[in-house]
Structures are given as C-alpha cells and as structure tokens.
Amino acid sequence: MNSYTIFTDSACDIIPETLQAWNVKYVSLTFRFQDDEKEYTESDIPSSAFYDRMRGGAIAKTAAINSETFRAAFEPELAAGHDVLYIGFSSGLSTTYNSARMAAQELAEKYPERTVLTIDSLAASAGFGLLVAMAVEKRDEGADIQTVAEYIKGLIPRLCHWFTVDDLVYLKRGGRVSPTVAFVGNLLGIKPVLHVDDEGHLISMSKARGRRAAIVALAQKYGELIEDPANNTAYISHGDCIDDALKLKEILESQYGANVKLITPVGTVIGAHSGPGTLALFFVAKHK
C-alpha cells in the first residue's frame, strides 16, 4: 500500500497545531479588511482580534485558493512518492475546491504512477473539520487512500451543519437575507437557524426569538436527527462566543448524552461572512 498525505484547507476551522498533530497538511485561504490592502491568512491575526474589528465596523473580504497554490502544495508530496487525498471547502460556498480539482488533474497527468484524489465536502467550518478527523481515524487504522475516500464520500450526505448568527447584518451583506429581513429581525431579536443543504449552500430553516431559544433549537436538531445520541461525535464552532458554545455543549451532553469532542473558533474566512456571535453544531446523522 502506497503511503499518502491528507490535505485540507484553512476553512475547516481546525487550528494548525491540531492539524499538525493529526499529520494533516493544509493550504490557507486569505482575507483582507476593506480599508487595508494587507492580505492575511488565518494564522496572522487572533480570532478575537478579528471579531473585535468586525464589531467596530470593519468589513472583511475573503479570497479563495487558486490552482497554482494547490499545485505547489501537492507536488512535493507526489515527487516524494506519496499519494494525495484532499478534503476541501464546499464548492457551493467557494471556488477553492474547484481550484484543487484542477491542480489534481494536472498533477495526475504529470505523476501517472501516483493517486491524487479530491473530495468536495459540501461543508464549511468544523463540519468538514469533522470529516478530516474521521479520515485521519481511518488512515490510522490502516485503511488505504481509496478506502478512506469512499468512507468520507459516504458520510457527506449525512453530515449535519446547524448554526445561528447573532447579527443579521453579515448575512445581509452576503445576500443571504434581504435588508428588510435583517432590519426587522435585529429589531425584534429574531435569530435564524440555518443549515447547509445537499449542494453545500446555506439555507435558512427556522427562526428563534432570542439567543437562548436559538441555542436550544440547535440542540433539538441533534436530538431529532441523530440515530444513537450517546455514541456520536459532535463538533461546535463559535465566532468569539465561547460562553454560548459551552452552553450548547452542556445542553447536548445533559439532555441528549452527546459526545462533544471539539469546540473551536469559527475562523476568519467563515467569520467574515457570518460575523461575531456565530454558533454552529456539526454531527453525522441519519440524513441532513
């Protein structure tokens, strides 16, 4: 069995130290603030400082990874005799995955003896971070690259992403809600409950009156959809609102017996579009 390297990208919202411990390589998306020409990666600015700037009115613009960057990341592994498996950011939310796919096709022609596989997670944030973790578990059990790839592809239709935001202005900027809905929702304290559909797009599913109700609604989705609540892994990500993340964890564990294995910050690339106060829950269930 050929050795292989698992790759992902920074939109998975798993911190670099954890990815390094998992022996996973990653490529970074970038962003810049509207009034600043400097381009940043996730590791250039602490998430708390990033969200503080957003709270102060700064607008962050993100940039996908291009195919040349992926070629430069993948090729040394292939030249060293390793195969490559990339699990990437939803094609429904970014062109990043398609850049990786194009790079992989070119490199597969250059290195015909190597295997270069790319998987569109149709997920964002710690949603596909969870997929990366599950791929690592399979790899460490001794599974080959094809087996791991098929396993992850089988999980994608069952990967649930449920999240809420604290301020609708950020979804308004991205065209997810209308200006009228954003104004009225913020005025009345309405918090949308959203998920990611089968094509990897964000979809508004329901509305909760107030933050506490939105947190409870996320936990209830876990209870509704999970097959065996006590034997399933959940990940939580948050946009600089750790207390809310801990409250969600407490509800999940006390009421549903969930196993919350990871709480992680929503990174700058996702946070630029969802804003401070984003709270998200990820788990594999019967269906999305």
mmCIF file of C-alpha atoms in Angstrom:
data_model
loop_
_atom_site.group_PDB
_atom_site.id
_atom_site.type_symbol
_atom_site.label_atom_id
_atom_site.label_comp_id
_atom_site.label_asym_id
_atom_site.label_seq_id
_atom_site.Cartn_x
_atom_site.Cartn_y
_atom_site.Cartn_z
ATOM 1 C CA MET A 1 0.000 0.000 0.000
ATOM 2 C CA ASN A 2 1.388 3.393 -1.010
ATOM 3 C CA SER A 3 1.749 6.000 1.698
ATOM 4 C CA TYR A 4 -0.481 9.023 1.300
ATOM 5 C CA THR A 5 -0.857 12.514 2.679
ATOM 6 C CA ILE A 6 -4.171 14.017 3.737
ATOM 7 C CA PHE A 7 -4.650 17.667 2.830
ATOM 8 C CA THR A 8 -7.359 20.141 3.739
ATOM 9 C CA ASP A 9 -7.713 23.933 3.751
ATOM 10 C CA SER A 10 -7.994 26.537 6.470
ATOM 11 C CA ALA A 11 -11.771 26.911 6.123
ATOM 12 C CA CYS A 12 -12.078 23.648 8.093
ATOM 13 C CA ASP A 13 -11.506 25.745 11.252
ATOM 14 C CA ILE A 14 -9.248 23.173 12.870
ATOM 15 C CA ILE A 15 -6.292 25.018 14.361
ATOM 16 C CA PRO A 16 -2.869 24.395 12.740
ATOM 17 C CA GLU A 17 -1.477 22.748 15.868
ATOM 18 C CA THR A 18 -4.239 20.146 15.795
ATOM 19 C CA LEU A 19 -3.811 19.503 12.075
ATOM 20 C CA GLN A 20 -0.091 19.041 12.640
ATOM 21 C CA ALA A 21 -0.793 16.565 15.447
ATOM 22 C CA TRP A 22 -3.083 14.686 13.061
ATOM 23 C CA ASN A 23 -0.333 14.729 10.397
ATOM 24 C CA VAL A 24 -2.609 16.645 8.025
ATOM 25 C CA LYS A 25 -1.271 19.342 5.707
ATOM 26 C CA TYR A 26 -3.338 22.383 4.801
ATOM 27 C CA VAL A 27 -3.465 25.344 2.439
ATOM 28 C CA SER A 28 -4.729 28.736 3.594
ATOM 29 C CA LEU A 29 -7.492 30.888 2.199
ATOM 30 C CA THR A 30 -6.852 34.606 2.688
ATOM 31 C CA PHE A 31 -8.751 37.744 3.596
ATOM 32 C CA ARG A 32 -8.258 41.472 3.872
ATOM 33 C CA PHE A 33 -10.163 44.273 5.511
ATOM 34 C CA GLN A 34 -11.879 46.706 3.175
ATOM 35 C CA ASP A 35 -9.752 49.642 4.370
ATOM 36 C CA ASP A 36 -6.494 47.662 4.403
ATOM 37 C CA GLU A 37 -4.540 46.354 1.414
ATOM 38 C CA LYS A 38 -2.673 43.805 3.520
ATOM 39 C CA GLU A 39 -3.686 40.205 2.834
ATOM 40 C CA TYR A 40 -3.948 37.938 5.865
ATOM 41 C CA THR A 41 -4.150 34.203 6.482
ATOM 42 C CA GLU A 42 -5.893 32.575 9.445
ATOM 43 C CA SER A 43 -2.703 32.492 11.498
ATOM 44 C CA ASP A 44 -1.869 36.180 11.027
ATOM 45 C CA ILE A 45 -4.450 37.548 13.460
ATOM 46 C CA PRO A 46 -6.100 36.048 16.581
ATOM 47 C CA SER A 47 -9.777 35.297 16.035
ATOM 48 C CA SER A 48 -10.779 37.503 18.979
ATOM 49 C CA ALA A 49 -8.952 40.485 17.454
ATOM 50 C CA PHE A 50 -10.550 39.754 14.079
ATOM 51 C CA TYR A 51 -14.046 39.760 15.552
ATOM 52 C CA ASP A 52 -13.315 42.893 17.572
ATOM 53 C CA ARG A 53 -12.503 44.676 14.319
ATOM 54 C CA MET A 54 -15.747 43.408 12.795
ATOM 55 C CA ARG A 55 -17.701 44.643 15.807
ATOM 56 C CA GLY A 56 -16.064 48.016 15.235
ATOM 57 C CA GLY A 57 -17.459 48.126 11.703
ATOM 58 C CA ALA A 58 -14.605 46.616 9.673
ATOM 59 C CA ILE A 59 -15.660 44.604 6.623
ATOM 60 C CA ALA A 60 -13.523 41.599 5.693
ATOM 61 C CA LYS A 61 -13.288 40.302 2.130
ATOM 62 C CA THR A 62 -12.131 36.739 1.542
ATOM 63 C CA ALA A 63 -10.213 35.136 -1.316
ATOM 64 C CA ALA A 64 -10.302 31.523 -2.473
ATOM 65 C CA ILE A 65 -7.168 29.444 -3.036
ATOM 66 C CA ASN A 66 -6.024 29.301 -6.660
ATOM 67 C CA SER A 67 -4.911 26.187 -8.518
ATOM 68 C CA GLU A 68 -1.245 27.220 -8.616
ATOM 69 C CA THR A 69 -1.135 27.326 -4.817
ATOM 70 C CA PHE A 70 -2.584 23.823 -4.674
ATOM 71 C CA ARG A 71 -0.085 22.566 -7.259
ATOM 72 C CA ALA A 72 2.761 23.966 -5.181
ATOM 73 C CA ALA A 73 1.386 22.221 -2.067
ATOM 74 C CA PHE A 74 0.596 18.842 -3.625
ATOM 75 C CA GLU A 75 3.590 18.339 -5.906
ATOM 76 C CA PRO A 76 6.335 17.864 -3.278
ATOM 77 C CA GLU A 77 4.321 15.028 -1.755
ATOM 78 C CA LEU A 78 3.861 13.353 -5.127
ATOM 79 C CA ALA A 79 7.532 13.845 -6.046
ATOM 80 C CA ALA A 80 8.467 12.197 -2.739
ATOM 81 C CA GLY A 81 6.408 9.140 -3.653
ATOM 82 C CA HIS A 82 3.274 9.846 -1.627
ATOM 83 C CA ASP A 83 -0.301 9.837 -2.869
ATOM 84 C CA VAL A 84 -2.565 12.795 -2.006
ATOM 85 C CA LEU A 85 -6.099 12.970 -0.585
ATOM 86 C CA TYR A 86 -7.596 16.464 -0.315
ATOM 87 C CA ILE A 87 -10.842 17.134 1.605
ATOM 88 C CA GLY A 88 -11.968 20.662 0.897
ATOM 89 C CA PHE A 89 -14.319 23.570 1.475
ATOM 90 C CA SER A 90 -17.788 23.301 -0.109
ATOM 91 C CA SER A 91 -17.921 24.133 -3.815
ATOM 92 C CA GLY A 92 -21.296 25.697 -3.047
ATOM 93 C CA LEU A 93 -19.589 28.397 -0.986
ATOM 94 C CA SER A 94 -16.159 28.884 -2.588
ATOM 95 C CA THR A 95 -14.187 28.208 -5.769
ATOM 96 C CA THR A 96 -11.411 26.717 -3.613
ATOM 97 C CA TYR A 97 -12.424 23.095 -4.218
ATOM 98 C CA ASN A 98 -12.518 23.530 -7.997
ATOM 99 C CA SER A 99 -9.002 25.012 -7.883
ATOM 100 C CA ALA A 100 -7.806 21.923 -6.015
ATOM 101 C CA ARG A 101 -9.560 19.636 -8.503
ATOM 102 C CA MET A 102 -7.899 21.341 -11.469
ATOM 103 C CA ALA A 103 -4.480 21.140 -9.821
ATOM 104 C CA ALA A 104 -5.034 17.459 -9.044
ATOM 105 C CA GLN A 105 -5.960 16.686 -12.657
ATOM 106 C CA GLU A 106 -2.814 18.347 -13.964
ATOM 107 C CA LEU A 107 -0.584 16.634 -11.432
ATOM 108 C CA ALA A 108 -2.175 13.234 -12.082
ATOM 109 C CA GLU A 109 -1.013 13.541 -15.690
ATOM 110 C CA LYS A 110 2.484 14.556 -14.601
ATOM 111 C CA TYR A 111 2.709 11.770 -11.994
ATOM 112 C CA PRO A 112 0.716 8.888 -13.533
ATOM 113 C CA GLU A 113 2.115 6.424 -11.000
ATOM 114 C CA ARG A 114 0.601 8.423 -8.121
ATOM 115 C CA THR A 115 -3.010 8.757 -6.910
ATOM 116 C CA VAL A 116 -4.376 12.268 -6.397
ATOM 117 C CA LEU A 117 -7.929 12.384 -5.021
ATOM 118 C CA THR A 118 -10.046 15.414 -4.159
ATOM 119 C CA ILE A 119 -13.296 15.379 -2.189
ATOM 120 C CA ASP A 120 -15.812 18.216 -2.167
ATOM 121 C CA SER A 121 -17.028 18.120 1.434
ATOM 122 C CA LEU A 122 -20.102 20.254 0.621
ATOM 123 C CA ALA A 123 -19.384 21.556 4.115
ATOM 124 C CA ALA A 124 -17.857 24.516 5.918
ATOM 125 C CA SER A 125 -16.015 25.247 9.148
ATOM 126 C CA ALA A 126 -15.693 22.373 11.614
ATOM 127 C CA GLY A 127 -18.259 20.472 9.535
ATOM 128 C CA PHE A 128 -15.574 19.330 7.166
ATOM 129 C CA GLY A 129 -13.091 19.535 10.003
ATOM 130 C CA LEU A 130 -15.071 16.618 11.429
ATOM 131 C CA LEU A 131 -14.730 14.784 8.096
ATOM 132 C CA VAL A 132 -10.971 15.346 8.161
ATOM 133 C CA ALA A 133 -10.823 13.936 11.695
ATOM 134 C CA MET A 134 -12.759 10.845 10.605
ATOM 135 C CA ALA A 135 -10.440 10.393 7.630
ATOM 136 C CA VAL A 136 -7.469 10.547 9.992
ATOM 137 C CA GLU A 137 -9.020 7.875 12.213
ATOM 138 C CA LYS A 138 -9.484 5.559 9.222
ATOM 139 C CA ARG A 139 -5.961 6.228 7.972
ATOM 140 C CA ASP A 140 -4.521 5.481 11.409
ATOM 141 C CA GLU A 141 -6.461 2.210 11.468
ATOM 142 C CA GLY A 142 -4.507 1.222 8.354
ATOM 143 C CA ALA A 143 -7.064 1.973 5.615
ATOM 144 C CA ASP A 144 -5.681 2.771 2.159
ATOM 145 C CA ILE A 145 -6.386 6.016 0.333
ATOM 146 C CA GLN A 146 -9.254 4.645 -1.769
ATOM 147 C CA THR A 147 -10.974 3.145 1.266
ATOM 148 C CA VAL A 148 -10.709 6.413 3.194
ATOM 149 C CA ALA A 149 -12.016 8.415 0.226
ATOM 150 C CA GLU A 150 -15.075 6.193 -0.216
ATOM 151 C CA TYR A 151 -15.746 6.250 3.524
ATOM 152 C CA ILE A 152 -15.725 10.069 3.613
ATOM 153 C CA LYS A 153 -17.896 10.336 0.492
ATOM 154 C CA GLY A 154 -20.427 8.080 2.219
ATOM 155 C CA LEU A 155 -20.559 10.375 5.238
ATOM 156 C CA ILE A 156 -21.117 13.626 3.332
ATOM 157 C CA PRO A 157 -24.873 13.123 2.665
ATOM 158 C CA ARG A 158 -25.334 12.532 6.415
ATOM 159 C CA LEU A 159 -23.185 15.376 7.734
ATOM 160 C CA CYS A 160 -25.369 17.913 9.533
ATOM 161 C CA HIS A 161 -24.483 21.601 9.900
ATOM 162 C CA TRP A 162 -26.859 23.608 12.055
ATOM 163 C CA PHE A 163 -25.965 27.129 13.052
ATOM 164 C CA THR A 164 -27.257 30.518 14.121
ATOM 165 C CA VAL A 165 -25.914 34.066 13.960
ATOM 166 C CA ASP A 166 -26.163 36.912 16.417
ATOM 167 C CA ASP A 167 -26.457 39.808 13.940
ATOM 168 C CA LEU A 168 -28.197 39.507 10.582
ATOM 169 C CA VAL A 169 -26.213 42.358 9.028
ATOM 170 C CA TYR A 170 -23.438 39.968 7.987
ATOM 171 C CA LEU A 171 -25.800 37.590 6.199
ATOM 172 C CA LYS A 172 -27.393 40.632 4.572
ATOM 173 C CA ARG A 173 -24.021 41.725 3.167
ATOM 174 C CA GLY A 174 -23.579 38.283 1.629
ATOM 175 C CA GLY A 175 -27.051 38.317 0.111
ATOM 176 C CA ARG A 176 -28.354 35.538 2.391
ATOM 177 C CA VAL A 177 -31.165 37.707 3.766
ATOM 178 C CA SER A 178 -32.775 40.884 2.462
ATOM 179 C CA PRO A 179 -32.108 44.290 4.071
ATOM 180 C CA THR A 180 -35.723 44.359 5.320
ATOM 181 C CA VAL A 181 -35.452 40.913 6.930
ATOM 182 C CA ALA A 182 -32.159 41.896 8.553
ATOM 183 C CA PHE A 183 -33.554 45.154 9.935
ATOM 184 C CA VAL A 184 -36.773 43.651 11.286
ATOM 185 C CA GLY A 185 -35.013 40.535 12.607
ATOM 186 C CA ASN A 186 -32.439 42.526 14.534
ATOM 187 C CA LEU A 187 -35.123 44.895 15.831
ATOM 188 C CA LEU A 188 -37.231 42.010 17.179
ATOM 189 C CA GLY A 189 -34.317 39.873 18.372
ATOM 190 C CA ILE A 190 -35.064 37.111 15.859
ATOM 191 C CA LYS A 191 -32.208 34.632 15.357
ATOM 192 C CA PRO A 192 -32.279 32.466 12.238
ATOM 193 C CA VAL A 193 -31.497 28.761 12.451
ATOM 194 C CA LEU A 194 -29.741 27.687 9.265
ATOM 195 C CA HIS A 195 -28.156 24.598 7.785
ATOM 196 C CA VAL A 196 -26.121 23.563 4.740
ATOM 197 C CA ASP A 197 -28.088 21.697 2.064
ATOM 198 C CA ASP A 198 -27.112 18.775 -0.171
ATOM 199 C CA GLU A 199 -25.393 21.133 -2.629
ATOM 200 C CA GLY A 200 -23.370 22.821 0.090
ATOM 201 C CA HIS A 201 -25.375 26.068 0.173
ATOM 202 C CA LEU A 202 -26.598 27.908 3.275
ATOM 203 C CA ILE A 203 -30.356 27.606 3.821
ATOM 204 C CA SER A 204 -32.478 29.361 6.444
ATOM 205 C CA MET A 205 -34.717 26.756 8.094
ATOM 206 C CA SER A 206 -36.463 28.452 11.017
ATOM 207 C CA LYS A 207 -36.416 31.462 13.327
ATOM 208 C CA ALA A 208 -35.987 31.659 17.083
ATOM 209 C CA ARG A 209 -36.933 34.561 19.328
ATOM 210 C CA GLY A 210 -33.754 35.377 21.221
ATOM 211 C CA ARG A 211 -30.314 33.836 21.571
ATOM 212 C CA ARG A 212 -31.213 31.256 24.222
ATOM 213 C CA ALA A 213 -34.021 29.889 22.057
ATOM 214 C CA ALA A 214 -31.655 29.622 19.087
ATOM 215 C CA ILE A 215 -29.131 27.646 21.151
ATOM 216 C CA VAL A 216 -31.873 25.285 22.333
ATOM 217 C CA ALA A 217 -33.060 24.888 18.728
ATOM 218 C CA LEU A 218 -29.592 23.735 17.642
ATOM 219 C CA ALA A 219 -29.520 21.105 20.376
ATOM 220 C CA GLN A 220 -33.010 19.944 19.461
ATOM 221 C CA LYS A 221 -31.884 19.328 15.884
ATOM 222 C CA TYR A 222 -29.256 16.962 17.230
ATOM 223 C CA GLY A 223 -31.936 15.114 19.200
ATOM 224 C CA GLU A 224 -34.231 14.911 16.170
ATOM 225 C CA LEU A 225 -31.708 13.688 13.635
ATOM 226 C CA ILE A 226 -29.171 11.540 15.435
ATOM 227 C CA GLU A 227 -29.617 7.766 15.441
ATOM 228 C CA ASP A 228 -27.701 6.995 18.624
ATOM 229 C CA PRO A 229 -27.134 10.258 20.556
ATOM 230 C CA ALA A 230 -24.850 8.735 23.191
ATOM 231 C CA ASN A 231 -22.479 7.177 20.650
ATOM 232 C CA ASN A 232 -21.948 10.005 18.232
ATOM 233 C CA THR A 233 -19.366 12.747 17.943
ATOM 234 C CA ALA A 234 -20.364 16.395 17.785
ATOM 235 C CA TYR A 235 -18.195 19.425 16.990
ATOM 236 C CA ILE A 236 -19.086 23.016 17.889
ATOM 237 C CA SER A 237 -17.594 26.144 16.371
ATOM 238 C CA HIS A 238 -18.157 29.702 17.536
ATOM 239 C CA GLY A 239 -17.463 33.251 16.414
ATOM 240 C CA ASP A 240 -15.882 34.614 19.605
ATOM 241 C CA CYS A 241 -18.801 33.494 21.807
ATOM 242 C CA ILE A 242 -17.271 30.721 23.896
ATOM 243 C CA ASP A 243 -19.892 31.012 26.657
ATOM 244 C CA ASP A 244 -22.665 30.209 24.182
ATOM 245 C CA ALA A 245 -20.629 27.298 22.819
ATOM 246 C CA LEU A 246 -20.244 25.923 26.345
ATOM 247 C CA LYS A 247 -23.973 26.356 26.975
ATOM 248 C CA LEU A 248 -24.759 24.393 23.810
ATOM 249 C CA LYS A 249 -22.304 21.693 24.889
ATOM 250 C CA GLU A 250 -23.961 21.470 28.304
ATOM 251 C CA ILE A 251 -27.438 21.053 26.785
ATOM 252 C CA LEU A 252 -26.221 18.449 24.293
ATOM 253 C CA GLU A 253 -24.493 16.384 26.957
ATOM 254 C CA SER A 254 -27.078 16.686 29.717
ATOM 255 C CA GLN A 255 -30.225 16.270 27.620
ATOM 256 C CA TYR A 256 -29.056 14.090 24.738
ATOM 257 C CA GLY A 257 -25.937 12.325 26.002
ATOM 258 C CA ALA A 258 -23.899 13.755 23.154
ATOM 259 C CA ASN A 259 -20.142 13.375 22.914
ATOM 260 C CA VAL A 260 -18.861 16.887 22.158
ATOM 261 C CA LYS A 261 -15.262 16.211 21.215
ATOM 262 C CA LEU A 262 -14.219 19.630 19.973
ATOM 263 C CA ILE A 263 -15.098 23.295 20.452
ATOM 264 C CA THR A 264 -13.204 25.506 18.021
ATOM 265 C CA PRO A 265 -13.316 29.136 16.877
ATOM 266 C CA VAL A 266 -15.018 29.953 13.598
ATOM 267 C CA GLY A 267 -12.092 31.113 11.531
ATOM 268 C CA THR A 268 -11.707 34.383 9.718
ATOM 269 C CA VAL A 269 -12.791 33.096 6.298
ATOM 270 C CA ILE A 270 -16.144 31.780 7.522
ATOM 271 C CA GLY A 271 -16.494 34.501 10.147
ATOM 272 C CA ALA A 272 -16.125 37.248 7.554
ATOM 273 C CA HIS A 273 -19.489 36.160 6.160
ATOM 274 C CA SER A 274 -21.324 35.083 9.329
ATOM 275 C CA GLY A 275 -19.966 37.605 11.826
ATOM 276 C CA PRO A 276 -19.193 37.577 15.540
ATOM 277 C CA GLY A 277 -21.642 35.523 17.560
ATOM 278 C CA THR A 278 -21.926 32.711 15.009
ATOM 279 C CA LEU A 279 -22.612 29.393 16.719
ATOM 280 C CA ALA A 280 -22.534 26.118 14.779
ATOM 281 C CA LEU A 281 -23.104 22.444 15.515
ATOM 282 C CA PHE A 282 -21.847 19.549 13.379
ATOM 283 C CA PHE A 283 -22.548 15.822 13.553
ATOM 284 C CA VAL A 284 -23.221 12.788 11.352
ATOM 285 C CA ALA A 285 -26.867 11.659 11.446
ATOM 286 C CA LYS A 286 -29.469 9.676 9.545
ATOM 287 C CA HIS A 287 -29.672 12.469 6.973
ATOM 288 C CA LYS A 288 -29.018 16.201 6.771
#
